[in-house]
Coordinates of C-alpha atoms and ligand atoms in Angstrom, one line a residue:
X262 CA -22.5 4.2 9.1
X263 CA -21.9 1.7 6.1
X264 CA -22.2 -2.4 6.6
X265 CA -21.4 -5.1 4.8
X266 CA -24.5 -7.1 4.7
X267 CA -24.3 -11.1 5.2
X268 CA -23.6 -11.6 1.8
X269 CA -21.1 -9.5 1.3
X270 CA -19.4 -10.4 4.2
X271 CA -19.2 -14.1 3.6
X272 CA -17.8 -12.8 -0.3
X273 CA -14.8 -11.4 2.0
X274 CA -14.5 -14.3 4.4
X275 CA -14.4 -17.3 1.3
X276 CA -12.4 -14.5 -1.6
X277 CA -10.0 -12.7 1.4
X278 CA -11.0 -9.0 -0.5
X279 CA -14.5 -7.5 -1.6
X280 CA -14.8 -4.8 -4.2
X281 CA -17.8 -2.0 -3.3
X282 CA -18.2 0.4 -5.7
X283 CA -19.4 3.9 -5.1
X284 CA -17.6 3.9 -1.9
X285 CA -16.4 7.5 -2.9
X286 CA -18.6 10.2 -5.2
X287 CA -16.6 11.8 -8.2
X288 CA -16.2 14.5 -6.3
X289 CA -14.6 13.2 -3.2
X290 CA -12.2 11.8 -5.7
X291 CA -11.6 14.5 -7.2
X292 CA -10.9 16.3 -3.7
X293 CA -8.6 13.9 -2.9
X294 CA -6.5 14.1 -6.0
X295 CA -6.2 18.4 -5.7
X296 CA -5.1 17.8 -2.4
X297 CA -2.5 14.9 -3.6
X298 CA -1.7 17.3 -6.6
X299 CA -0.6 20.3 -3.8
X300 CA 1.7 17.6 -2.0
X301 CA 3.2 17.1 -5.0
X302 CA 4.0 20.5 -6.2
X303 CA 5.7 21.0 -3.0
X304 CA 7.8 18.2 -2.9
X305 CA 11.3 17.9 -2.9
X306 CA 13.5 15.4 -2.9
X307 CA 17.2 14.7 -2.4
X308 CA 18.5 12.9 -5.1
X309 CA 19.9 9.8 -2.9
X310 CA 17.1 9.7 -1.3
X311 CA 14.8 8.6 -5.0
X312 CA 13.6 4.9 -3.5
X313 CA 11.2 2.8 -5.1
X314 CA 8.9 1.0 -2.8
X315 CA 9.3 -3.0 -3.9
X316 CA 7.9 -5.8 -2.4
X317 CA 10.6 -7.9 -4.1
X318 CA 13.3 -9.0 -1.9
X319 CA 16.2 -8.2 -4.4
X320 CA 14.8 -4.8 -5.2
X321 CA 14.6 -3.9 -1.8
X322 CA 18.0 -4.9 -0.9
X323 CA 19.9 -3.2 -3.2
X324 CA 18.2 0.4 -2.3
X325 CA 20.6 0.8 0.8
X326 CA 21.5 4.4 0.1
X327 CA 18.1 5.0 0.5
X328 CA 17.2 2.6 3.3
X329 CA 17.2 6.0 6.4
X330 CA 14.9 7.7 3.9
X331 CA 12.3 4.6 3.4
X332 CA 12.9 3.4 7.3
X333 CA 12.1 6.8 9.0
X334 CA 8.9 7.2 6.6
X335 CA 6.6 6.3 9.1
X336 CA 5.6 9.7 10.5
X337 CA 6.6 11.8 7.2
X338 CA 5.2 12.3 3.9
X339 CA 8.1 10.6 1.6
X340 CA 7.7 9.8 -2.0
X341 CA 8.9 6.7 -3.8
X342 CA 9.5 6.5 -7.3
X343 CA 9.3 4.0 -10.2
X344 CA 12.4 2.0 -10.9
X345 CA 15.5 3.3 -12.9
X346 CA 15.7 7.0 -13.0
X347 CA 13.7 9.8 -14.7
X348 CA 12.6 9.5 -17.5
X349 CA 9.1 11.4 -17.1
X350 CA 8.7 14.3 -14.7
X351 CA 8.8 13.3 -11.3
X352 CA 5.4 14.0 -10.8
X353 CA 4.9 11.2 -13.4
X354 CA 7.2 8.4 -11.7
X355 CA 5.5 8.8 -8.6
X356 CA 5.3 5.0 -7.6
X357 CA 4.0 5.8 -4.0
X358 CA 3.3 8.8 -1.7
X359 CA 4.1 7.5 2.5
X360 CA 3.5 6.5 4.6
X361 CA 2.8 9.4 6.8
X362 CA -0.2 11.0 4.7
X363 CA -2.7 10.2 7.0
X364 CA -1.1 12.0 10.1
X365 CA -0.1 15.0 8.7
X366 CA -2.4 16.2 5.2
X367 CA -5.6 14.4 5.2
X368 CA -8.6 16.0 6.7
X369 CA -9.2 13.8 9.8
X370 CA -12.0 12.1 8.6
X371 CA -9.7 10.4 6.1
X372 CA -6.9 9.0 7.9
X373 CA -4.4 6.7 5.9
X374 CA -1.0 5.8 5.1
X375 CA -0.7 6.3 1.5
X376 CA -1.4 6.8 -1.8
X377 CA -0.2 5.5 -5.2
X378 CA -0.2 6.4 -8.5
X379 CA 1.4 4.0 -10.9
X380 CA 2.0 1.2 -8.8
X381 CA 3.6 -2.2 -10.4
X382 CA 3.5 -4.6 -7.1
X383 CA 4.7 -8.2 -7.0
X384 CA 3.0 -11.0 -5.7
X385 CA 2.4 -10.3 -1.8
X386 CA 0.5 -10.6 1.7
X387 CA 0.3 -7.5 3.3
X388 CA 1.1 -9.2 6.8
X389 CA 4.4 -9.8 5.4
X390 CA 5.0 -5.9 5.7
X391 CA 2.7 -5.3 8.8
X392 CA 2.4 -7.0 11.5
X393 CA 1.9 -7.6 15.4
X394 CA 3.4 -9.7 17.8
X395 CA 1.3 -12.0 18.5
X396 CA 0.3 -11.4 14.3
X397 CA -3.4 -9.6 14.8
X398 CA -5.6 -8.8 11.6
X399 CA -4.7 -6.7 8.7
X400 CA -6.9 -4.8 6.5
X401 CA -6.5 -3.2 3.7
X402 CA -8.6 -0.5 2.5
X403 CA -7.9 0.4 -1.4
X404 CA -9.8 3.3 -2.9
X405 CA -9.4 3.8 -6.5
X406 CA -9.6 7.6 -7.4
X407 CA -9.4 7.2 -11.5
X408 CA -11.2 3.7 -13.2
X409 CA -8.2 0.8 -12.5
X410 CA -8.1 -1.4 -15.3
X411 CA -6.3 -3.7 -17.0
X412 CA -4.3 -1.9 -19.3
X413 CA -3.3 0.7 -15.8
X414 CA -2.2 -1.4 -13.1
X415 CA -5.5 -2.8 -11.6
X416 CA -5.0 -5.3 -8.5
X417 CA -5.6 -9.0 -9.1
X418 CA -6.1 -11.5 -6.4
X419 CA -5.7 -15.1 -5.5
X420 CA -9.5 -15.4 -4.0
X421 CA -9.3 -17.9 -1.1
X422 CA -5.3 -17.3 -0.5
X423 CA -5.7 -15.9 2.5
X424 CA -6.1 -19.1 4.5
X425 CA -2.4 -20.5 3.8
X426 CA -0.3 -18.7 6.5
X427 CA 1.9 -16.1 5.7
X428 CA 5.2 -17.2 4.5
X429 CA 7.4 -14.1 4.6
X430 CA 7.9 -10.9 7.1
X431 CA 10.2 -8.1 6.1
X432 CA 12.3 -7.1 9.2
X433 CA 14.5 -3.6 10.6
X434 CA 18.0 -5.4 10.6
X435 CA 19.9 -3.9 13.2
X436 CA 20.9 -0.1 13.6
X437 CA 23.6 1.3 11.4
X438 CA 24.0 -2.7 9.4
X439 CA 23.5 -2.2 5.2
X440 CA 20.8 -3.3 4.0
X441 CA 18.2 -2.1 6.2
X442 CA 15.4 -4.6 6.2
X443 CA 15.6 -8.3 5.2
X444 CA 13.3 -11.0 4.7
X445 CA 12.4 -14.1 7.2
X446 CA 11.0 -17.0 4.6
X447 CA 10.6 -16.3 1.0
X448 CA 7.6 -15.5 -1.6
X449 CA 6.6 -19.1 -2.9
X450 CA 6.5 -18.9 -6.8
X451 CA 2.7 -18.3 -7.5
X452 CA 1.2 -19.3 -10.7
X453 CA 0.0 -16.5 -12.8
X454 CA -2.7 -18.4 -14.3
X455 CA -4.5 -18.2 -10.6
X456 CA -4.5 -14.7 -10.5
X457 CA -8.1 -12.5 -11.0
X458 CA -7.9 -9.0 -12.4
X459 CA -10.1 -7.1 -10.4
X460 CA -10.8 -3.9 -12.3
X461 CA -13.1 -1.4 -10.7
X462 CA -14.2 2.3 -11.4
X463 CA -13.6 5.1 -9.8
X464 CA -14.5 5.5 -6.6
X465 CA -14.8 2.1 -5.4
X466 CA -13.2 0.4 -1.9
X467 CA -11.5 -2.7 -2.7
X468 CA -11.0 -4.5 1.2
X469 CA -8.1 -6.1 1.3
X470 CA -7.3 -9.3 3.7
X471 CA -4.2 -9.0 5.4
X472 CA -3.2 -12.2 4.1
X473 CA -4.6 -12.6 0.9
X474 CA -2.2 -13.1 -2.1
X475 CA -2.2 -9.9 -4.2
X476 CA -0.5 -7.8 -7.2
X477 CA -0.8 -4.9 -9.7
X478 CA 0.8 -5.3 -13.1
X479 CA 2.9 -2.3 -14.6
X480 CA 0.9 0.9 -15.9
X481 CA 2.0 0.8 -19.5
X482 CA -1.0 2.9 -20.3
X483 CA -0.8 6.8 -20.7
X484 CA -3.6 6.7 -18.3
X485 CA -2.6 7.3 -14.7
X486 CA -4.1 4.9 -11.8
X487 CA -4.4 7.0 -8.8
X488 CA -5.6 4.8 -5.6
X489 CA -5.8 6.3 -1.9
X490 CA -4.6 3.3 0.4
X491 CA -4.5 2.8 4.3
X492 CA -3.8 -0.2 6.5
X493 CA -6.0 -1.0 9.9
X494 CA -4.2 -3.1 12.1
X495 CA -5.6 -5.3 15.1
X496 CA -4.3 -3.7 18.4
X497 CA -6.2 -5.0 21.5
X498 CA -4.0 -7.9 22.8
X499 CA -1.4 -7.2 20.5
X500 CA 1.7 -4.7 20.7
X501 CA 3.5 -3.7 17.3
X502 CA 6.7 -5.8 16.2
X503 CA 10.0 -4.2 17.0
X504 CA 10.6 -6.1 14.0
X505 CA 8.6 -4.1 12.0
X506 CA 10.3 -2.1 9.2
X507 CA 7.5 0.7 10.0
X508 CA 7.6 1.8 13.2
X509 CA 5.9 4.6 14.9
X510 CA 7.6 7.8 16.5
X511 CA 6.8 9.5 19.3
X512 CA 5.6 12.5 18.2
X513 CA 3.3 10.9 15.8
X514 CA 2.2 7.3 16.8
X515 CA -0.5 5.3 14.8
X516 CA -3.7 6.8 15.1
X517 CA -6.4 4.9 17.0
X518 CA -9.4 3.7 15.2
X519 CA -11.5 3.7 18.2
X520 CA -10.4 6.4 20.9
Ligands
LIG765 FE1 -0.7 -4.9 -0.8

């Protein structure tokens, strides 16, 4: 068993994330991206159904054709793709692998939700995508499995953003209305200049406060930036919003952290 010790711990509390390197060998990297690689070779997509995952709201309402394919991801491995259409191979435009990874292809000692590859993410609070009624803790657990860096899409941070609230939630609208999610509140404009690139090798766990401000800037490298990425969510005293875009099914509800 791994803890954080006191110092590192009071990092997270004051920053909202915490970067520990040499969470993951080489090796279990390299595991993880065969396995990702096999996923991949077998996938096959409709065309209607190539979504790109955005955070943005515009971006997300105009990918209605798509919006059954990204709502019903919750229990399925589905791929999103990078915006416009193909210009590299599929397996190259791979914007993110979900959200159903953990459930169905990871061994189960690495449960998860999803995996990225070159991931260009706008300024964000994870809460705004997951949440609970009453709105329980979030945490994100980000596992780089190439070297992130600047020039491929590392994450950058507002340290201490995660005490201000969280000012948007994206939300199911009702069954069978176009688009398929909107936003409550908006994204306040953030200035760039209080951002913090965070590049770390590979390997490392980057925890990720619910609430904390975050982004990753375009991969205009030719070097990929594989990351392996899961949510926890608070449950005791907490049920999941109906509200949520993400919802669970039936056959394969949100595994239980502690059984
Ligand atoms: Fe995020």
């Amino acid at each position: 068993m791994v803890y954080l010790s006191p110092s590192q711990l009071q990092k997270f509390q004051e920053d909202g994330f915490l970067v520990l390197e040499g969470f993951l060998s080489a090796d279990e990297c390299v595991t993880m991206q065969e396995r990702i690689s096999e996923i991949v070779a077998k996938m096959d997509v409709p065309l209607h159904c190539r979504t790109e995952f955005s955070t943005q709201e515009e971006e997300q309402l105009k990918a209605q054709g798509s919006t059954d394919y990204f709502l019903s991801s919750g229990d399925k491995i589905r791929f999103f793709f990078e915006k416009g259409n193909f210009l590299v191979p599929p397996e190259k435009s791979i914007n993110k692998i979900g959200h159903g990874l953990g459930q169905e292809s990871w061994p189960p000692d690495a449960r998860g939700g999803a995996e990225y590859v070159h991931l260009q993410v706008t300024p964000h609070q994870d809460a705004s995508f997951l949440y609970t009624e009453p709105l329980g803790r979030v945490l994100g657990m980000w596992i780089a499995l190439e070297d992130a860096t600047l020039e491929n899409g590392c994450l950058w941070f507002i340290p201490g953003s995660h005490t201000s609230g969280v000012s948007r939630r994206m939300v199911r609208a009702p069954a069978g209305s176009a688009p398929g999610t909107s936003f409550l509140g908006s994204e306040p404009a953030r200035e760039n200049s209080l951002f913090v690139p965070t590049p770390v090798r590979r390997g490392a766990l980057v925890l990720i406060h619910g609430e904390v401000v975050h982004k990753s800037e375009q991969n205009l490298s030719d070097h990929s930036r594989q990351a392996y990425t899961f949510h926890l969510m608070e449950a005791s005293g907490t049920v999941w919003s109906p509200e949520n875009w993400l919802q669970p099914t039936a056959e394969l509800p949100f595994p239980p952290l502690y059984t």
